[in-house]
Amino acid sequence: GEDVEQSLFLSVREGDSSVINCTYTDSSSTYLYWYKQEPGAGLQLLTYIFSNMDMKQDQRLTVLLNKKDKHLSLRIADTQTGDSAIYFCAESIEDSSYKLIFGSGTRLLVRP
Amino acid sequence: DTGVSQDPRHKITKRGQNVTFRCDPISEHNRLYWYRQTLGQGPEFLTYFQNEAQLEKSRLLSDRFSAERPKGSFSTLEIQRTEQGDSAMYLCASSINPEHEQYFGPGTRLTVT
């Protein structure tokens, strides 16, 4: 079945790197995503990776995918206080709908 | 280019009342999705439209829920005879076929008292 799991909370100091981890169970996932949600707001698409890739870098964000272990991570370099939010990992399958299956989110707190 | 918009942003209703939410997708996005997010959880898929056709519905979408997209542009989600368990954030997202990226609106927060 479909299941996406994340750790609940991460606290880092401003300027450090943050690494948020995610595991998923569906080996037929086509794309894996990272979304950011600030309090009371909708979800902002940060980045995504196609399932046949191992790594994707986009400015301060680095996504690593280990398809064998079904493990996805998001590294945020030089974390800023504005990065404090909830980060959701999600997967989609190319079954014509691309509906998203989300984890329960990781709350990132950046301490000054 | 305006993003996905949702109306209202907040709705408080009494148990047993009907409510309707509206979603306006990004212009020319032909795919539209509805999700529900309860406190402390990630969003859960409810239903999906391609143009005006409703192509998939989750088991979460009980018979009290109905969604429409009559002209393939905006969509409405109606909940009849609301229950306290319906209290949640209702999120709408859109994308353009064949692209897969979904862009979310700000959500409608429903509180059933």
PDB file of C-alpha atoms in Angstrom:
ATOM      1  CA  GLY A   1       0.000   0.000   0.000  1.00  0.00           C
ATOM      2  CA  GLU A   2       0.899   3.651  -0.085  1.00  0.00           C
ATOM      3  CA  ASP A   3       2.558   5.114   2.989  1.00  0.00           C
ATOM      4  CA  VAL A   4       4.919   8.038   3.455  1.00  0.00           C
ATOM      5  CA  GLU A   5       6.659   8.616   6.773  1.00  0.00           C
ATOM      6  CA  GLN A   6       8.609  11.527   8.172  1.00  0.00           C
ATOM      7  CA  SER A   7      10.104  12.459  11.505  1.00  0.00           C
ATOM      8  CA  LEU A   8       7.990  15.000  13.350  1.00  0.00           C
ATOM      9  CA  PHE A   9      10.405  17.705  14.385  1.00  0.00           C
ATOM     10  CA  LEU A  10      13.824  19.166  13.609  1.00  0.00           C
ATOM     11  CA  SER A  11      15.563  22.088  15.289  1.00  0.00           C
ATOM     12  CA  VAL A  12      18.688  23.716  13.838  1.00  0.00           C
ATOM     13  CA  ARG A  13      20.698  26.852  14.406  1.00  0.00           C
ATOM     14  CA  GLU A  14      20.566  29.641  11.836  1.00  0.00           C
ATOM     15  CA  GLY A  15      23.329  29.199   9.262  1.00  0.00           C
ATOM     16  CA  ASP A  16      23.590  25.434   9.766  1.00  0.00           C
ATOM     17  CA  SER A  17      22.368  22.860   7.246  1.00  0.00           C
ATOM     18  CA  SER A  18      19.063  21.077   7.789  1.00  0.00           C
ATOM     19  CA  VAL A  19      18.357  17.564   6.604  1.00  0.00           C
ATOM     20  CA  ILE A  20      14.760  16.353   6.533  1.00  0.00           C
ATOM     21  CA  ASN A  21      14.176  12.674   5.852  1.00  0.00           C
ATOM     22  CA  CYS A  22      11.292  10.714   4.384  1.00  0.00           C
ATOM     23  CA  THR A  23      10.591   7.074   3.612  1.00  0.00           C
ATOM     24  CA  TYR A  24       7.948   5.754   1.253  1.00  0.00           C
ATOM     25  CA  THR A  25       6.643   2.318   0.431  1.00  0.00           C
ATOM     26  CA  ASP A  26       5.318   2.422  -3.126  1.00  0.00           C
ATOM     27  CA  SER A  27       8.062   1.318  -5.497  1.00  0.00           C
ATOM     28  CA  SER A  28       6.033   2.516  -8.496  1.00  0.00           C
ATOM     29  CA  SER A  29       6.330   6.165  -7.427  1.00  0.00           C
ATOM     30  CA  THR A  30       7.116   8.305 -10.430  1.00  0.00           C
ATOM     31  CA  TYR A  31       7.875  11.639  -8.782  1.00  0.00           C
ATOM     32  CA  LEU A  32       8.755  12.604  -5.233  1.00  0.00           C
ATOM     33  CA  TYR A  33       8.175  16.102  -3.953  1.00  0.00           C
ATOM     34  CA  TRP A  34       8.969  18.466  -1.142  1.00  0.00           C
ATOM     35  CA  TYR A  35       6.347  21.031  -0.165  1.00  0.00           C
ATOM     36  CA  LYS A  36       6.626  23.797   2.462  1.00  0.00           C
ATOM     37  CA  GLN A  37       3.696  25.007   4.559  1.00  0.00           C
ATOM     38  CA  GLU A  38       3.796  28.105   6.711  1.00  0.00           C
ATOM     39  CA  PRO A  39       1.196  28.644   9.470  1.00  0.00           C
ATOM     40  CA  GLY A  40      -2.319  29.113   8.124  1.00  0.00           C
ATOM     41  CA  ALA A  41      -1.167  28.898   4.527  1.00  0.00           C
ATOM     42  CA  GLY A  42      -1.405  26.492   1.631  1.00  0.00           C
ATOM     43  CA  LEU A  43       1.448  24.364   0.353  1.00  0.00           C
ATOM     44  CA  GLN A  44       4.339  25.753  -1.652  1.00  0.00           C
ATOM     45  CA  LEU A  45       6.072  23.395  -4.069  1.00  0.00           C
ATOM     46  CA  LEU A  46       9.792  23.588  -3.289  1.00  0.00           C
ATOM     47  CA  THR A  47      11.266  20.950  -5.537  1.00  0.00           C
ATOM     48  CA  TYR A  48      10.719  17.477  -6.921  1.00  0.00           C
ATOM     49  CA  ILE A  49      12.770  14.600  -8.259  1.00  0.00           C
ATOM     50  CA  PHE A  50      11.997  12.043 -10.911  1.00  0.00           C
ATOM     51  CA  SER A  51      12.284   8.482  -9.657  1.00  0.00           C
ATOM     52  CA  ASN A  52      15.164   7.559 -11.976  1.00  0.00           C
ATOM     53  CA  MET A  53      17.380  10.304 -10.560  1.00  0.00           C
ATOM     54  CA  ASP A  54      19.622  10.103  -7.500  1.00  0.00           C
ATOM     55  CA  MET A  55      20.130  13.767  -6.770  1.00  0.00           C
ATOM     56  CA  LYS A  56      18.781  17.169  -7.679  1.00  0.00           C
ATOM     57  CA  GLN A  57      20.181  20.518  -6.604  1.00  0.00           C
ATOM     58  CA  ASP A  58      18.302  23.811  -6.735  1.00  0.00           C
ATOM     59  CA  GLN A  59      20.067  26.760  -5.107  1.00  0.00           C
ATOM     60  CA  ARG A  60      20.109  26.039  -1.342  1.00  0.00           C
ATOM     61  CA  LEU A  61      18.092  22.839  -1.730  1.00  0.00           C
ATOM     62  CA  THR A  62      19.524  19.387  -2.417  1.00  0.00           C
ATOM     63  CA  VAL A  63      17.292  16.363  -2.834  1.00  0.00           C
ATOM     64  CA  LEU A  64      18.745  12.870  -2.500  1.00  0.00           C
ATOM     65  CA  LEU A  65      16.819   9.761  -3.527  1.00  0.00           C
ATOM     66  CA  ASN A  66      17.803   6.219  -2.590  1.00  0.00           C
ATOM     67  CA  LYS A  67      15.327   4.169  -4.552  1.00  0.00           C
ATOM     68  CA  LYS A  68      16.589   0.845  -3.209  1.00  0.00           C
ATOM     69  CA  ASP A  69      15.856   1.901   0.380  1.00  0.00           C
ATOM     70  CA  LYS A  70      12.875   4.074  -0.639  1.00  0.00           C
ATOM     71  CA  HIS A  71      14.450   6.995   1.195  1.00  0.00           C
ATOM     72  CA  LEU A  72      14.216  10.654   0.231  1.00  0.00           C
ATOM     73  CA  SER A  73      15.934  13.574   1.912  1.00  0.00           C
ATOM     74  CA  LEU A  74      15.907  17.346   1.611  1.00  0.00           C
ATOM     75  CA  ARG A  75      18.979  19.292   2.605  1.00  0.00           C
ATOM     76  CA  ILE A  76      18.660  23.028   3.136  1.00  0.00           C
ATOM     77  CA  ALA A  77      22.012  24.804   3.158  1.00  0.00           C
ATOM     78  CA  ASP A  78      22.593  27.933   5.258  1.00  0.00           C
ATOM     79  CA  THR A  79      19.206  27.602   6.958  1.00  0.00           C
ATOM     80  CA  GLN A  80      17.492  30.901   7.714  1.00  0.00           C
ATOM     81  CA  THR A  81      14.752  31.803  10.211  1.00  0.00           C
ATOM     82  CA  GLY A  82      12.408  32.224   7.241  1.00  0.00           C
ATOM     83  CA  ASP A  83      12.841  28.513   6.550  1.00  0.00           C
ATOM     84  CA  SER A  84      10.932  27.691   9.744  1.00  0.00           C
ATOM     85  CA  ALA A  85       7.819  25.841   8.550  1.00  0.00           C
ATOM     86  CA  ILE A  86       6.381  22.372   8.097  1.00  0.00           C
ATOM     87  CA  TYR A  87       7.923  20.370   5.265  1.00  0.00           C
ATOM     88  CA  PHE A  88       5.941  17.638   3.561  1.00  0.00           C
ATOM     89  CA  CYS A  89       7.296  14.821   1.505  1.00  0.00           C
ATOM     90  CA  ALA A  90       4.894  13.484  -1.143  1.00  0.00           C
ATOM     91  CA  GLU A  91       4.861  10.890  -3.893  1.00  0.00           C
ATOM     92  CA  SER A  92       2.838  10.529  -7.030  1.00  0.00           C
ATOM     93  CA  ILE A  93       2.371   7.729  -9.489  1.00  0.00           C
ATOM     94  CA  GLU A  94       1.948   8.096 -13.225  1.00  0.00           C
ATOM     95  CA  ASP A  95      -1.448   6.389 -13.258  1.00  0.00           C
ATOM     96  CA  SER A  96      -3.019   9.285 -15.153  1.00  0.00           C
ATOM     97  CA  SER A  97      -4.074  11.252 -12.079  1.00  0.00           C
ATOM     98  CA  TYR A  98      -0.736  12.118 -10.379  1.00  0.00           C
ATOM     99  CA  LYS A  99      -2.619  12.427  -7.100  1.00  0.00           C
ATOM    100  CA  LEU A 100      -0.249  13.166  -4.228  1.00  0.00           C
ATOM    101  CA  ILE A 101       0.306  10.935  -1.211  1.00  0.00           C
ATOM    102  CA  PHE A 102       1.743  13.013   1.636  1.00  0.00           C
ATOM    103  CA  GLY A 103       3.672  12.276   4.778  1.00  0.00           C
ATOM    104  CA  SER A 104       2.530  13.854   8.024  1.00  0.00           C
ATOM    105  CA  GLY A 105       5.150  16.598   7.816  1.00  0.00           C
ATOM    106  CA  THR A 106       8.327  17.622   9.626  1.00  0.00           C
ATOM    107  CA  ARG A 107       8.253  20.829  11.615  1.00  0.00           C
ATOM    108  CA  LEU A 108      11.522  22.707  11.139  1.00  0.00           C
ATOM    109  CA  LEU A 109      12.439  25.269  13.774  1.00  0.00           C
ATOM    110  CA  VAL A 110      15.394  27.540  13.022  1.00  0.00           C
ATOM    111  CA  ARG A 111      16.919  29.097  16.139  1.00  0.00           C
ATOM    112  CA  PRO A 112      18.649  32.474  15.787  1.00  0.00           C
TER     113      PRO A 112
ATOM    114  CA  ASP B   1      -0.520  35.167 -13.386  1.00  0.00           C
ATOM    115  CA  THR B   2      -2.631  34.732 -10.309  1.00  0.00           C
ATOM    116  CA  GLY B   3      -2.300  31.558  -8.324  1.00  0.00           C
ATOM    117  CA  VAL B   4      -4.987  29.174  -7.168  1.00  0.00           C
ATOM    118  CA  SER B   5      -7.627  30.998  -5.155  1.00  0.00           C
ATOM    119  CA  GLN B   6     -10.152  29.585  -2.715  1.00  0.00           C
ATOM    120  CA  ASP B   7     -13.232  31.088  -1.156  1.00  0.00           C
ATOM    121  CA  PRO B   8     -14.057  31.464   1.650  1.00  0.00           C
ATOM    122  CA  ARG B   9     -10.807  31.287   3.603  1.00  0.00           C
ATOM    123  CA  HIS B  10     -12.627  30.436   6.810  1.00  0.00           C
ATOM    124  CA  LYS B  11     -16.064  28.969   7.462  1.00  0.00           C
ATOM    125  CA  ILE B  12     -17.698  28.266  10.792  1.00  0.00           C
ATOM    126  CA  THR B  13     -20.916  26.298  10.649  1.00  0.00           C
ATOM    127  CA  LYS B  14     -23.188  24.381  12.956  1.00  0.00           C
ATOM    128  CA  ARG B  15     -23.455  20.644  12.776  1.00  0.00           C
ATOM    129  CA  GLY B  16     -26.065  19.570  10.277  1.00  0.00           C
ATOM    130  CA  GLN B  17     -25.720  22.591   8.004  1.00  0.00           C
ATOM    131  CA  ASN B  18     -24.561  22.425   4.389  1.00  0.00           C
ATOM    132  CA  VAL B  19     -21.462  24.277   3.216  1.00  0.00           C
ATOM    133  CA  THR B  20     -19.986  24.969  -0.212  1.00  0.00           C
ATOM    134  CA  PHE B  21     -16.442  25.953  -1.048  1.00  0.00           C
ATOM    135  CA  ARG B  22     -15.100  27.347  -4.293  1.00  0.00           C
ATOM    136  CA  CYS B  23     -11.744  26.895  -5.989  1.00  0.00           C
ATOM    137  CA  ASP B  24     -10.455  28.899  -8.951  1.00  0.00           C
ATOM    138  CA  PRO B  25      -7.435  27.182 -10.503  1.00  0.00           C
ATOM    139  CA  ILE B  26      -4.572  28.823 -12.319  1.00  0.00           C
ATOM    140  CA  SER B  27      -5.777  29.953 -15.726  1.00  0.00           C
ATOM    141  CA  GLU B  28      -5.573  27.204 -18.369  1.00  0.00           C
ATOM    142  CA  HIS B  29      -4.815  24.503 -15.801  1.00  0.00           C
ATOM    143  CA  ASN B  30      -7.051  21.654 -16.855  1.00  0.00           C
ATOM    144  CA  ARG B  31      -6.479  19.402 -13.844  1.00  0.00           C
ATOM    145  CA  LEU B  32      -7.967  20.257 -10.470  1.00  0.00           C
ATOM    146  CA  TYR B  33      -7.583  18.375  -7.200  1.00  0.00           C
ATOM    147  CA  TRP B  34      -9.238  18.590  -3.788  1.00  0.00           C
ATOM    148  CA  TYR B  35      -7.436  17.514  -0.611  1.00  0.00           C
ATOM    149  CA  ARG B  36      -8.354  17.570   3.064  1.00  0.00           C
ATOM    150  CA  GLN B  37      -5.869  18.310   5.818  1.00  0.00           C
ATOM    151  CA  THR B  38      -6.615  17.715   9.495  1.00  0.00           C
ATOM    152  CA  LEU B  39      -4.533  19.146  12.302  1.00  0.00           C
ATOM    153  CA  GLY B  40      -1.053  17.695  12.497  1.00  0.00           C
ATOM    154  CA  GLN B  41      -1.443  15.605   9.360  1.00  0.00           C
ATOM    155  CA  GLY B  42      -0.497  15.869   5.737  1.00  0.00           C
ATOM    156  CA  PRO B  43      -3.147  16.526   3.098  1.00  0.00           C
ATOM    157  CA  GLU B  44      -5.232  13.554   1.935  1.00  0.00           C
ATOM    158  CA  PHE B  45      -6.536  13.238  -1.607  1.00  0.00           C
ATOM    159  CA  LEU B  46     -10.301  13.599  -2.037  1.00  0.00           C
ATOM    160  CA  THR B  47     -11.019  13.903  -5.750  1.00  0.00           C
ATOM    161  CA  TYR B  48      -9.633  14.948  -9.130  1.00  0.00           C
ATOM    162  CA  PHE B  49     -11.005  16.558 -12.288  1.00  0.00           C
ATOM    163  CA  GLN B  50      -9.614  16.727 -15.757  1.00  0.00           C
ATOM    164  CA  ASN B  51     -11.514  19.533 -17.440  1.00  0.00           C
ATOM    165  CA  GLU B  52     -15.118  19.018 -16.344  1.00  0.00           C
ATOM    166  CA  ALA B  53     -14.847  15.257 -15.835  1.00  0.00           C
ATOM    167  CA  GLN B  54     -14.465  13.920 -12.299  1.00  0.00           C
ATOM    168  CA  LEU B  55     -12.079  11.042 -12.902  1.00  0.00           C
ATOM    169  CA  GLU B  56     -11.246   9.781  -9.430  1.00  0.00           C
ATOM    170  CA  LYS B  57     -12.784   9.896  -5.965  1.00  0.00           C
ATOM    171  CA  SER B  58     -11.208   8.766  -2.698  1.00  0.00           C
ATOM    172  CA  ARG B  59     -12.993   6.497  -0.250  1.00  0.00           C
ATOM    173  CA  LEU B  60     -12.760   9.495   2.093  1.00  0.00           C
ATOM    174  CA  LEU B  61     -15.362  11.234  -0.045  1.00  0.00           C
ATOM    175  CA  SER B  62     -18.535   9.995   1.620  1.00  0.00           C
ATOM    176  CA  ASP B  63     -21.953  10.441   0.022  1.00  0.00           C
ATOM    177  CA  ARG B  64     -22.346  13.716   1.947  1.00  0.00           C
ATOM    178  CA  PHE B  65     -19.580  15.223  -0.179  1.00  0.00           C
ATOM    179  CA  SER B  66     -20.023  16.285  -3.780  1.00  0.00           C
ATOM    180  CA  ALA B  67     -17.679  18.130  -6.090  1.00  0.00           C
ATOM    181  CA  GLU B  68     -18.347  19.711  -9.443  1.00  0.00           C
ATOM    182  CA  ARG B  69     -16.462  21.502 -12.138  1.00  0.00           C
ATOM    183  CA  PRO B  70     -19.245  22.384 -14.557  1.00  0.00           C
ATOM    184  CA  LYS B  71     -17.337  24.350 -17.187  1.00  0.00           C
ATOM    185  CA  GLY B  72     -13.895  22.958 -16.632  1.00  0.00           C
ATOM    186  CA  SER B  73     -12.724  26.104 -14.858  1.00  0.00           C
ATOM    187  CA  PHE B  74     -13.699  26.733 -11.209  1.00  0.00           C
ATOM    188  CA  SER B  75     -14.797  23.906  -8.941  1.00  0.00           C
ATOM    189  CA  THR B  76     -17.103  23.662  -5.948  1.00  0.00           C
ATOM    190  CA  LEU B  77     -17.000  21.214  -3.057  1.00  0.00           C
ATOM    191  CA  GLU B  78     -20.219  20.817  -1.099  1.00  0.00           C
ATOM    192  CA  ILE B  79     -20.574  19.060   2.232  1.00  0.00           C
ATOM    193  CA  GLN B  80     -24.115  18.230   3.276  1.00  0.00           C
ATOM    194  CA  ARG B  81     -25.218  17.669   6.889  1.00  0.00           C
ATOM    195  CA  THR B  82     -21.830  18.624   8.271  1.00  0.00           C
ATOM    196  CA  GLU B  83     -20.381  16.696  11.197  1.00  0.00           C
ATOM    197  CA  GLN B  84     -17.719  17.733  13.680  1.00  0.00           C
ATOM    198  CA  GLY B  85     -15.330  15.296  12.026  1.00  0.00           C
ATOM    199  CA  ASP B  86     -15.526  17.368   8.851  1.00  0.00           C
ATOM    200  CA  SER B  87     -13.569  20.160  10.571  1.00  0.00           C
ATOM    201  CA  ALA B  88     -10.387  20.477   8.546  1.00  0.00           C
ATOM    202  CA  MET B  89      -8.533  22.575   6.004  1.00  0.00           C
ATOM    203  CA  TYR B  90      -9.814  21.913   2.480  1.00  0.00           C
ATOM    204  CA  LEU B  91      -7.114  22.492  -0.104  1.00  0.00           C
ATOM    205  CA  CYS B  92      -7.428  22.841  -3.839  1.00  0.00           C
ATOM    206  CA  ALA B  93      -4.590  22.352  -6.310  1.00  0.00           C
ATOM    207  CA  SER B  94      -4.272  22.622 -10.057  1.00  0.00           C
ATOM    208  CA  SER B  95      -1.914  21.457 -12.753  1.00  0.00           C
ATOM    209  CA  ILE B  96      -1.732  21.442 -16.521  1.00  0.00           C
ATOM    210  CA  ASN B  97      -1.708  18.159 -18.421  1.00  0.00           C
ATOM    211  CA  PRO B  98       0.771  16.570 -19.117  1.00  0.00           C
ATOM    212  CA  GLU B  99       2.764  18.318 -16.398  1.00  0.00           C
ATOM    213  CA  HIS B 100       2.693  16.755 -12.954  1.00  0.00           C
ATOM    214  CA  GLU B 101       3.464  19.702 -10.659  1.00  0.00           C
ATOM    215  CA  GLN B 102       0.486  20.718  -8.547  1.00  0.00           C
ATOM    216  CA  TYR B 103       0.085  24.253  -7.233  1.00  0.00           C
ATOM    217  CA  PHE B 104      -1.991  24.743  -4.131  1.00  0.00           C
ATOM    218  CA  GLY B 105      -4.391  27.430  -3.041  1.00  0.00           C
ATOM    219  CA  PRO B 106      -4.436  28.898   0.483  1.00  0.00           C
ATOM    220  CA  GLY B 107      -7.188  26.544   1.616  1.00  0.00           C
ATOM    221  CA  THR B 108     -10.578  26.906   3.280  1.00  0.00           C
ATOM    222  CA  ARG B 109     -10.564  26.195   6.987  1.00  0.00           C
ATOM    223  CA  LEU B 110     -13.864  24.649   8.074  1.00  0.00           C
ATOM    224  CA  THR B 111     -14.912  24.534  11.714  1.00  0.00           C
ATOM    225  CA  VAL B 112     -18.068  22.603  12.568  1.00  0.00           C
ATOM    226  CA  THR B 113     -19.472  23.437  16.007  1.00  0.00           C
TER     227      THR B 113
END
